[in-house]
Coordinates of C-alpha atoms in Angstrom, one line a residue:
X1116 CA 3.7 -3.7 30.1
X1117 CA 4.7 -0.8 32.8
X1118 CA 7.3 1.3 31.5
X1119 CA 9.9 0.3 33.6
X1120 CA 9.9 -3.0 31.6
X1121 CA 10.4 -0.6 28.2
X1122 CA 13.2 1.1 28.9
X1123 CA 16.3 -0.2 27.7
X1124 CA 20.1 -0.1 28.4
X1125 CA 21.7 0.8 25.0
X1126 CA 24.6 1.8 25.8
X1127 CA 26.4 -1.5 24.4
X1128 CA 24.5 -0.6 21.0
X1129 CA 28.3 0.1 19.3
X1130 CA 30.1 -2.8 20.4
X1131 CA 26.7 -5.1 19.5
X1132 CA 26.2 -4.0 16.0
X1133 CA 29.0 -3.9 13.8
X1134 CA 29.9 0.2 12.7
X1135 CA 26.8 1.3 14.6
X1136 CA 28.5 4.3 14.8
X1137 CA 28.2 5.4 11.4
X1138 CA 24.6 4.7 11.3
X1139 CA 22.2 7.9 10.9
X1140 CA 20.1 9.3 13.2
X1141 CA 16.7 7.7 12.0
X1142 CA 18.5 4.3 11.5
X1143 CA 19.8 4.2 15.0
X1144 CA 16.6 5.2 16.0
X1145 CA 14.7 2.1 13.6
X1146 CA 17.3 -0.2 14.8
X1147 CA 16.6 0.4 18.1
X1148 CA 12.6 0.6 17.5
X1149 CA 12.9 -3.1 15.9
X1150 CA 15.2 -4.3 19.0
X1151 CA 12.8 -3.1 21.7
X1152 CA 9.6 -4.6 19.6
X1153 CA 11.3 -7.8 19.1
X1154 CA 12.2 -8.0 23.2
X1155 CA 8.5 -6.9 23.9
X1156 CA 7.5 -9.9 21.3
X1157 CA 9.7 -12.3 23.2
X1158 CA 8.2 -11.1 26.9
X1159 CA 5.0 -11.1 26.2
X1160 CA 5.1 -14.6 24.3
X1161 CA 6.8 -15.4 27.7
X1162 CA 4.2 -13.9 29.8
X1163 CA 1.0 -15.8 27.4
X1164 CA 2.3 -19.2 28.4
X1165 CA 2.6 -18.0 32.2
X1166 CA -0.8 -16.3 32.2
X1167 CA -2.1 -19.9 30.9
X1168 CA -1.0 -22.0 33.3
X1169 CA -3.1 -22.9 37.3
X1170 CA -1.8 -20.0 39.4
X1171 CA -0.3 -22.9 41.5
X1172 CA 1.8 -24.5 38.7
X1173 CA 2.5 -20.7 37.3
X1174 CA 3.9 -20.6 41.3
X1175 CA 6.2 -23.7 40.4
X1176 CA 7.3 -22.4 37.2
X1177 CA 8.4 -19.0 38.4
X1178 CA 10.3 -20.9 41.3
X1179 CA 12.2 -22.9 38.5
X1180 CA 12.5 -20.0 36.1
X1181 CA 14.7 -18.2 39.8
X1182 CA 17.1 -21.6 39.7
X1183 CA 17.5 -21.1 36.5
X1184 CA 18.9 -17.9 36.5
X1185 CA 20.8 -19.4 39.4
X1186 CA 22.0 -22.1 37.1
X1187 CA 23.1 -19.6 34.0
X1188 CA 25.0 -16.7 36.4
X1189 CA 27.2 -20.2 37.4
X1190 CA 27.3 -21.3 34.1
X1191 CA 28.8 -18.3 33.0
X1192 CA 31.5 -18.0 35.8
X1193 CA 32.4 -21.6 35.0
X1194 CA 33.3 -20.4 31.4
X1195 CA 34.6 -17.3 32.4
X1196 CA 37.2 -19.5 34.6
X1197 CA 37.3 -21.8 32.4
X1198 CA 39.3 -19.4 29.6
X1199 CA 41.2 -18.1 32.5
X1200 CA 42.1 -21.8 33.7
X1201 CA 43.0 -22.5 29.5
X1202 CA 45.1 -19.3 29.3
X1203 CA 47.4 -20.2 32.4
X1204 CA 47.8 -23.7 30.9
X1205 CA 48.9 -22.3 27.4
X1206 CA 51.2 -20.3 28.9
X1207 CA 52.7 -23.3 30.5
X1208 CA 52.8 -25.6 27.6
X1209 CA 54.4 -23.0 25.7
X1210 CA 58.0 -24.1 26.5
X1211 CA 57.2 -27.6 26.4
X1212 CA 56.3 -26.4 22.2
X1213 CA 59.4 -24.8 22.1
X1214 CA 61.8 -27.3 23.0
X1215 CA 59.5 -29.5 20.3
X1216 CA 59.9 -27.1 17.6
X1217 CA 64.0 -27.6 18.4
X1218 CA 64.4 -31.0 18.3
X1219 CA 62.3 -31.5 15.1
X1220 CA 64.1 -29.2 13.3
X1221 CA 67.5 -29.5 14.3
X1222 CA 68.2 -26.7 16.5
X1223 CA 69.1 -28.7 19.6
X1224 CA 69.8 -31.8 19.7
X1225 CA 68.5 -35.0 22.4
X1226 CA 71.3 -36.5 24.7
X1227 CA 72.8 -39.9 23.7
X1228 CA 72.5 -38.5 19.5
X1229 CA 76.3 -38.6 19.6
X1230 CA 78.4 -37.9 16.5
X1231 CA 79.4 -42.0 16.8
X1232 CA 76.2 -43.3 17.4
X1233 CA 75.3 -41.0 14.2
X1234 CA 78.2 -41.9 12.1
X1235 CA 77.2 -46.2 12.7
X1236 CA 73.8 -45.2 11.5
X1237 CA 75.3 -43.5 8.6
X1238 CA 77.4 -46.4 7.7
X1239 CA 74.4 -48.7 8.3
X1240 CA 72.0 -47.3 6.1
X1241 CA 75.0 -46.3 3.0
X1242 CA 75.1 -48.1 -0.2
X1243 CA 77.9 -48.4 -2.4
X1244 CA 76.4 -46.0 -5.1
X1245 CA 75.7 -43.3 -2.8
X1246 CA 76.6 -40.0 -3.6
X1247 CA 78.2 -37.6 -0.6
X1248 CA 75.1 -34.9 -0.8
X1249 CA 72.6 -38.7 -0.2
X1250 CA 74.9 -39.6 2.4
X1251 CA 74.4 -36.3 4.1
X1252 CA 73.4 -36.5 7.6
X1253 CA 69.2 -35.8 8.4
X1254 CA 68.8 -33.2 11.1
X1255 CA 65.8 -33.3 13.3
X1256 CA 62.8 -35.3 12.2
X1257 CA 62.5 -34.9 9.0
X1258 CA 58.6 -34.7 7.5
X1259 CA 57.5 -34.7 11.4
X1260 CA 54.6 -32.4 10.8
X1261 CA 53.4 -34.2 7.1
X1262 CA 53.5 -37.9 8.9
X1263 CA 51.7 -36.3 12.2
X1264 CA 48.8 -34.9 10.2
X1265 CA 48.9 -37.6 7.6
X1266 CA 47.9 -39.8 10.2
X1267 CA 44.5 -38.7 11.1
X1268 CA 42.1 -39.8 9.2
X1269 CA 39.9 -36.0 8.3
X1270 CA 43.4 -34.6 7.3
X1271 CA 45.0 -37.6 5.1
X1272 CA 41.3 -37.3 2.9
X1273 CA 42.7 -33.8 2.4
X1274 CA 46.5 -33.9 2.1
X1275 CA 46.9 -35.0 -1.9
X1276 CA 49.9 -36.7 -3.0
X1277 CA 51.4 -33.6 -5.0
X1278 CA 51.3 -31.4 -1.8
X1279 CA 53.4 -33.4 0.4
X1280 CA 56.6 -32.0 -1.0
X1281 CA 55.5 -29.1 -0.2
X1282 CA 54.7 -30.3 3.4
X1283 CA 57.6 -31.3 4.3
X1284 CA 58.9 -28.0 4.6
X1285 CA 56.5 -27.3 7.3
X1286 CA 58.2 -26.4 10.8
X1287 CA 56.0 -25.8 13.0
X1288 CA 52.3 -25.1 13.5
X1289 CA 50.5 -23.0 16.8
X1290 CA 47.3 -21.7 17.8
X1291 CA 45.9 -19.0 20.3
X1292 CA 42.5 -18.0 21.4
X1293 CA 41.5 -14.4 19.9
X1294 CA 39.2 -12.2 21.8
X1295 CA 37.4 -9.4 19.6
X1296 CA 36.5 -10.8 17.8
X1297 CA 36.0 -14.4 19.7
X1298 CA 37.9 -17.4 17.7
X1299 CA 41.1 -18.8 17.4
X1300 CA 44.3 -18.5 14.8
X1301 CA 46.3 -21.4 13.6
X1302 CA 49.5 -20.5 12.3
X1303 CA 51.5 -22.6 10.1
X1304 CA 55.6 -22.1 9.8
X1305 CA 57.1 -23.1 7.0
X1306 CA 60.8 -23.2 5.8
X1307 CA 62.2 -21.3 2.3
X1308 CA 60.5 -23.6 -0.4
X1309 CA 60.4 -23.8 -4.0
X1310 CA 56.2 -23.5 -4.1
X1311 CA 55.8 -20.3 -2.4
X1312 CA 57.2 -17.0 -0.8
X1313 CA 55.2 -16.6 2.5
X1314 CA 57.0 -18.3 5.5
X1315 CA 53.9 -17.8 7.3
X1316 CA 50.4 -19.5 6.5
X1317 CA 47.5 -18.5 8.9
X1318 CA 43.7 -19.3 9.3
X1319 CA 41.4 -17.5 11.5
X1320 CA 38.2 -18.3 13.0
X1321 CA 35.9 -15.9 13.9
X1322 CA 33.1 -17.3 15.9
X1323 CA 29.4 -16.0 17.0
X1324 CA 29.2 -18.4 20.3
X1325 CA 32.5 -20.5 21.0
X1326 CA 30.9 -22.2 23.9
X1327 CA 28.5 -23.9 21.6
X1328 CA 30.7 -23.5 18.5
X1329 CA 29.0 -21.6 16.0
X1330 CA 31.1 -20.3 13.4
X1331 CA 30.3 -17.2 11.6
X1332 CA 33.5 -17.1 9.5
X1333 CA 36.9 -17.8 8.9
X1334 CA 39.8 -16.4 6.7
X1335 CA 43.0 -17.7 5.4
X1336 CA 46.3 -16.3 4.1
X1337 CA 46.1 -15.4 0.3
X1338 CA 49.4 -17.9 -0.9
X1339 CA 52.2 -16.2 -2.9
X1340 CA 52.8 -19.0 -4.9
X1341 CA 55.8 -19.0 -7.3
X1342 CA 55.3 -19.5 -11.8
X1343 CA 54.1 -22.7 -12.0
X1344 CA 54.0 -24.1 -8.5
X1345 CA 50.8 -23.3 -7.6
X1346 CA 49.1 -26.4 -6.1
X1347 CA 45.4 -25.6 -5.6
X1348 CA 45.3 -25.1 -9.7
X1349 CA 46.1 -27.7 -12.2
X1350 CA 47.0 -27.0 -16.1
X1351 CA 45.3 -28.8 -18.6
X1352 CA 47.1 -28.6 -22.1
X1353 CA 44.9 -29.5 -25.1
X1354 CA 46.5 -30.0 -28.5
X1355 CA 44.5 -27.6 -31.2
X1356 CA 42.2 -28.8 -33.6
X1357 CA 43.2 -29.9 -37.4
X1358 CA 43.3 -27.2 -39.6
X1359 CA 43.5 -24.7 -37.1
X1360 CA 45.8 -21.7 -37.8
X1361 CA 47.0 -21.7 -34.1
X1362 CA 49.2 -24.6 -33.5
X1363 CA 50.2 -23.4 -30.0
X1364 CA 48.4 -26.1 -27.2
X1365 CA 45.4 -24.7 -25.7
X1366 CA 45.9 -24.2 -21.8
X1367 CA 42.9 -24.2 -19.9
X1368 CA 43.6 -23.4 -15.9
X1369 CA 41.4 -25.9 -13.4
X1370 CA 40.6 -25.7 -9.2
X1371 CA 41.8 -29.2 -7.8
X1372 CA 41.8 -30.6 -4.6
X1373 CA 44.9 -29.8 -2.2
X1374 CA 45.7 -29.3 1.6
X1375 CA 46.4 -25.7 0.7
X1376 CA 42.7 -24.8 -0.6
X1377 CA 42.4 -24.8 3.8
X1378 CA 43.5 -21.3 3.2
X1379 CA 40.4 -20.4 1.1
X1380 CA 37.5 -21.1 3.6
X1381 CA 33.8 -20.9 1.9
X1382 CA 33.0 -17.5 2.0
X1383 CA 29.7 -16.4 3.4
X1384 CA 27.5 -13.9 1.5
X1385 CA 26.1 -10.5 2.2
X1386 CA 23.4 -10.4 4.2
X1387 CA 21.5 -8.7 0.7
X1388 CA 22.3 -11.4 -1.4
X1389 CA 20.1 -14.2 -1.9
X1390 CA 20.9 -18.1 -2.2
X1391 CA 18.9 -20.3 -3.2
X1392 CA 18.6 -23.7 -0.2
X1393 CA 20.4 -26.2 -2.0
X1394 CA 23.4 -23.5 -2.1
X1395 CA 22.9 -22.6 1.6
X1396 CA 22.8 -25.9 2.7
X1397 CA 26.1 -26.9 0.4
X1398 CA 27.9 -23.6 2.0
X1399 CA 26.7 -25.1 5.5
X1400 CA 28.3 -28.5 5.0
X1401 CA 31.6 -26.5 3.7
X1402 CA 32.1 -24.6 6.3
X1403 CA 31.4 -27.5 8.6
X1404 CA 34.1 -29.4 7.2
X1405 CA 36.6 -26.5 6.8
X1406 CA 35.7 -26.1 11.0
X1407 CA 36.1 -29.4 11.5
X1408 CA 40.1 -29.4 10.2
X1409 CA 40.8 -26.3 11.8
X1410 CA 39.9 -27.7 15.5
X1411 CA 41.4 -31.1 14.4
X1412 CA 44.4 -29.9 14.2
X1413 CA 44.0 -27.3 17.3
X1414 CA 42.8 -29.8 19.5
X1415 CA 44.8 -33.3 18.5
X1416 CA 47.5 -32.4 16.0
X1417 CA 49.4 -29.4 18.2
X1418 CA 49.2 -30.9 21.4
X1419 CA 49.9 -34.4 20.8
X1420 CA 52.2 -34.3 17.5
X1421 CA 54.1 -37.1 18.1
X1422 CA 52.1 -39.3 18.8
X1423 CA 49.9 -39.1 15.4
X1424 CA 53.9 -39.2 14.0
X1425 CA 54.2 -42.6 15.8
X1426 CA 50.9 -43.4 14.7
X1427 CA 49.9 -44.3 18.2
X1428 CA 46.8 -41.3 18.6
X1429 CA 45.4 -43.4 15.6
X1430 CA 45.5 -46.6 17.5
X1431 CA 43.9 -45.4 20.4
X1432 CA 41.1 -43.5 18.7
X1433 CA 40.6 -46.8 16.3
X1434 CA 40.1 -48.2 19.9
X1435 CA 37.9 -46.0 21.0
X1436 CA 36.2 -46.0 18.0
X1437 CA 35.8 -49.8 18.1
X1438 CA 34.2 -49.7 21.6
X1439 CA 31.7 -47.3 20.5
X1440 CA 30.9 -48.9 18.3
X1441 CA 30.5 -52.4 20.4
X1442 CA 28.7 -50.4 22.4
X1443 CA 26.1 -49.3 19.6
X1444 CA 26.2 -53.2 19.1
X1445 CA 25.1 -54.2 22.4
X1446 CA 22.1 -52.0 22.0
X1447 CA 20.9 -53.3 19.1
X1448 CA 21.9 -56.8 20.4
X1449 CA 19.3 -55.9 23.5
X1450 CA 17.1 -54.8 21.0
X1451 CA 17.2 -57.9 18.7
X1452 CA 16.5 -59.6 22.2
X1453 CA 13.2 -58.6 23.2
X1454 CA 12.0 -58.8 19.7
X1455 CA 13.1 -62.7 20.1
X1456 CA 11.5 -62.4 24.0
X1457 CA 8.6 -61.7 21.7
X1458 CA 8.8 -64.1 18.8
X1459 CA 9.2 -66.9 21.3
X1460 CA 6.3 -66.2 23.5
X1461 CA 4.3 -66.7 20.3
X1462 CA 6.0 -69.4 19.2
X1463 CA 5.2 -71.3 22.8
X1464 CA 1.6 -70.6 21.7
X1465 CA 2.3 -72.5 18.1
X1466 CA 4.3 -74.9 19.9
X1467 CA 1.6 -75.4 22.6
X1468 CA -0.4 -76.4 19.7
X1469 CA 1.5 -78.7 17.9
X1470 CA 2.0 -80.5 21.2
X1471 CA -1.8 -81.3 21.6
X1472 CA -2.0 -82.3 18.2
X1473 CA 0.1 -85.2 18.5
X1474 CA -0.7 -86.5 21.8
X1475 CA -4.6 -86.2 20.2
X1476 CA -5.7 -83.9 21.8
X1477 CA -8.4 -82.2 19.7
X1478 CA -8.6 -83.2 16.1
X1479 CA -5.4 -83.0 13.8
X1480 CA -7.0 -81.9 10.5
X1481 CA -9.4 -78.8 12.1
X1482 CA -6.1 -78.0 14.7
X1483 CA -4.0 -77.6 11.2
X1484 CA -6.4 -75.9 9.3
X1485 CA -6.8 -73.3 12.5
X1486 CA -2.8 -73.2 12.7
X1487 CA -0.6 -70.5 11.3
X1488 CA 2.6 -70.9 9.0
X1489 CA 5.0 -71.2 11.9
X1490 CA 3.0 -73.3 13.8
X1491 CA 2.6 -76.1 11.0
X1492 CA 6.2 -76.0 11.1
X1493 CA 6.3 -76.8 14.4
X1494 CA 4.2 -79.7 14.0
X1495 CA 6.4 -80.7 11.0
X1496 CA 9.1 -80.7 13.1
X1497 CA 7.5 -82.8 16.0
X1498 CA 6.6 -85.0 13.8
X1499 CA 10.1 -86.1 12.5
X1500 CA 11.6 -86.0 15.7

């Protein structure tokens, strides 16, 4: 390898590995000795499978390795414009959120909502033992967010009954792309509540490739949850045994399952500390799932709320759901077909057979002694008819 081919720009060392800069002298100097052996690794492996190949192909191949490169500076302008092109539209959707945010929660209010129209559907839906503070007009929509998200299918598995009163102090939710590092941030806006003090709830992605996704972590807001409210935790109360000089009930504190454990993504460990597969693969499939809520609700709840409210997103991707799954159908349909191409081509040989026997053609006893299972059935079945 000439030495042009070893010399390396490492100038972007800092921003490529994180607090380069307070690495030593000899470990900048062994980090950059493993990064230049690994590249010569890579070029040369590179260079065997050329070297192998007829001169004439290796021609060919270089040729395509050229479009290639073609191909990638394109497909990197095409995300490059792609963020810009996402940016401009966020921007512009941005007022359409706001007027959303508004009407929901009572800040504005829709034209033809007069105070008549409101009082008759006061009246309507009054009953004789009402109290004034029930027969209280609703502002907004109430529970808008809890009914949007309810109805998808990934977050209903993970909204538990006990959280939704929580839930329905829930405003408003947003998300925006984050550069350094690359991810996005869901923010979740929630109204004064009796479960806890933060009126903000966030969750950050922070991911290695977003093109592809690949996730390398994300973190969520640390709840401030009030005595006794907490709703990730459940108290067990166990009464203490006979005899026992402590007649207090044992408490014993338990995880449980609620929407709000979203804010306490798996963590990932240090790059020192050893798991065992099982664990790694379990911490996978976590954070696979806790990935898969986040860009559910970046990508389907926020920008079509209402209609998972109405329940008519639902619908449509039952519907889509359904024709996939005809269309998986269909396959195996074709499938099941040539398999029965194939069953009947041998069963025109048994048939064939069964044909000669009874017009006596060839001797009955030797023909069904030579005949398989199915083709005796055939004959069988001649015969009768």
């Amino acid at each position: 390898m000439s030495e042009g081919k070893e010399s390396f720009d490492l100038s972007g060392l800092a921003a490529a590995v994180p607090n380069a800069a307070e690495l030593s002298a000899e470990d900048k100097a062994n980090l950059v000795a493993s990064i230049k052996n690994t590249l010569e690794g890579l070029a040369s492996r590179h260079m065997d499978v050329l070297e192998s190949l007829d001169p004439k192909v290796r021609k060919r191949v270089e040729k395509l390795r050229e479009i290639q490169s073609q191909h990638d500076e394109l497909e990197a302008k095409f995300f490059e414009e792609r963020a810009a092109l996402e940016a401009k539209y966020q921007k512009m959707y941005e007022p359409l959120y706001t007027k959303r945010y508004e009407i929901v929660n009572g800040v504005i209010d829709v034209e033809g909502v007069t105070k008549e129209s409101a009082d008759e559907t006061s009246a309507e839906q009054k009953s004789a033992d009402e109290t004034p503070a029930e027969q209280k007009e609703e502002k907004g929509v109430p529970d808008f967010w809890l009914n949007a998200m309810k109805n998808h299918e990934i977050l209903a598995e993970e909204i538990q009954e006990r959280d939704e009163e929580a839930l329905k102090y829930l405003k408003d939710i947003k998300w925006y792309r984050i550069s350094e590092p690359k991810g996005f941030k869901l923010e979740f806006y929630f109204d004064t509540n009796p479960f806890f003090k933060n009126t903000v709830l966030t969750k950050t992605y922070h991911m290695i490739d977003e093109d592809e996704p690949i996730l390398e972590k994300a973190i969520g807001t640390e709840i401030e949850w009030y005595p006794g409210k907490c709703l990730t935790q459940k108290v067990l109360k166990k009464k203490p045994r006979k005899g026992s000089k402590n007649t207090k009930p044992i408490t014993k504190t338990e995880d449980c399952e609620s929407f709000f454990n979203f804010f306490s993504p798996p963590q990932v460990p240090d790059d020192d500390e050893e798991i065992d597969e099982d664990t790694a693969e379990q911490l996978q499939n976590q954070m696979e799932q806790d990935y898969d809520i986040g860009s559910t609700i970046r990508d389907k709840i926020i920008p079509h709320a209402v209609s998972w409210f109405t329940g008519e997103a639902a619908q449509d991707e039952d519907f889509e759901g359904i024709m996939d799954d005809e269309e998986e159908d269909d396959e195996d349909d074709d499938d099941d077909e040539d398999e029965d191409e194939e069953d009947e081509d041998d069963d025109d040989v048994g048939g064939k057979r069964a044909r000669e026997v009874l017009e006596g053609k060839g001797s009955r006893v030797n023909d069904l002694q030579s005949a398989s299972s199915s083709e005796v059935l055939r004959i069988e079945c001649f015969q009768r008819q």
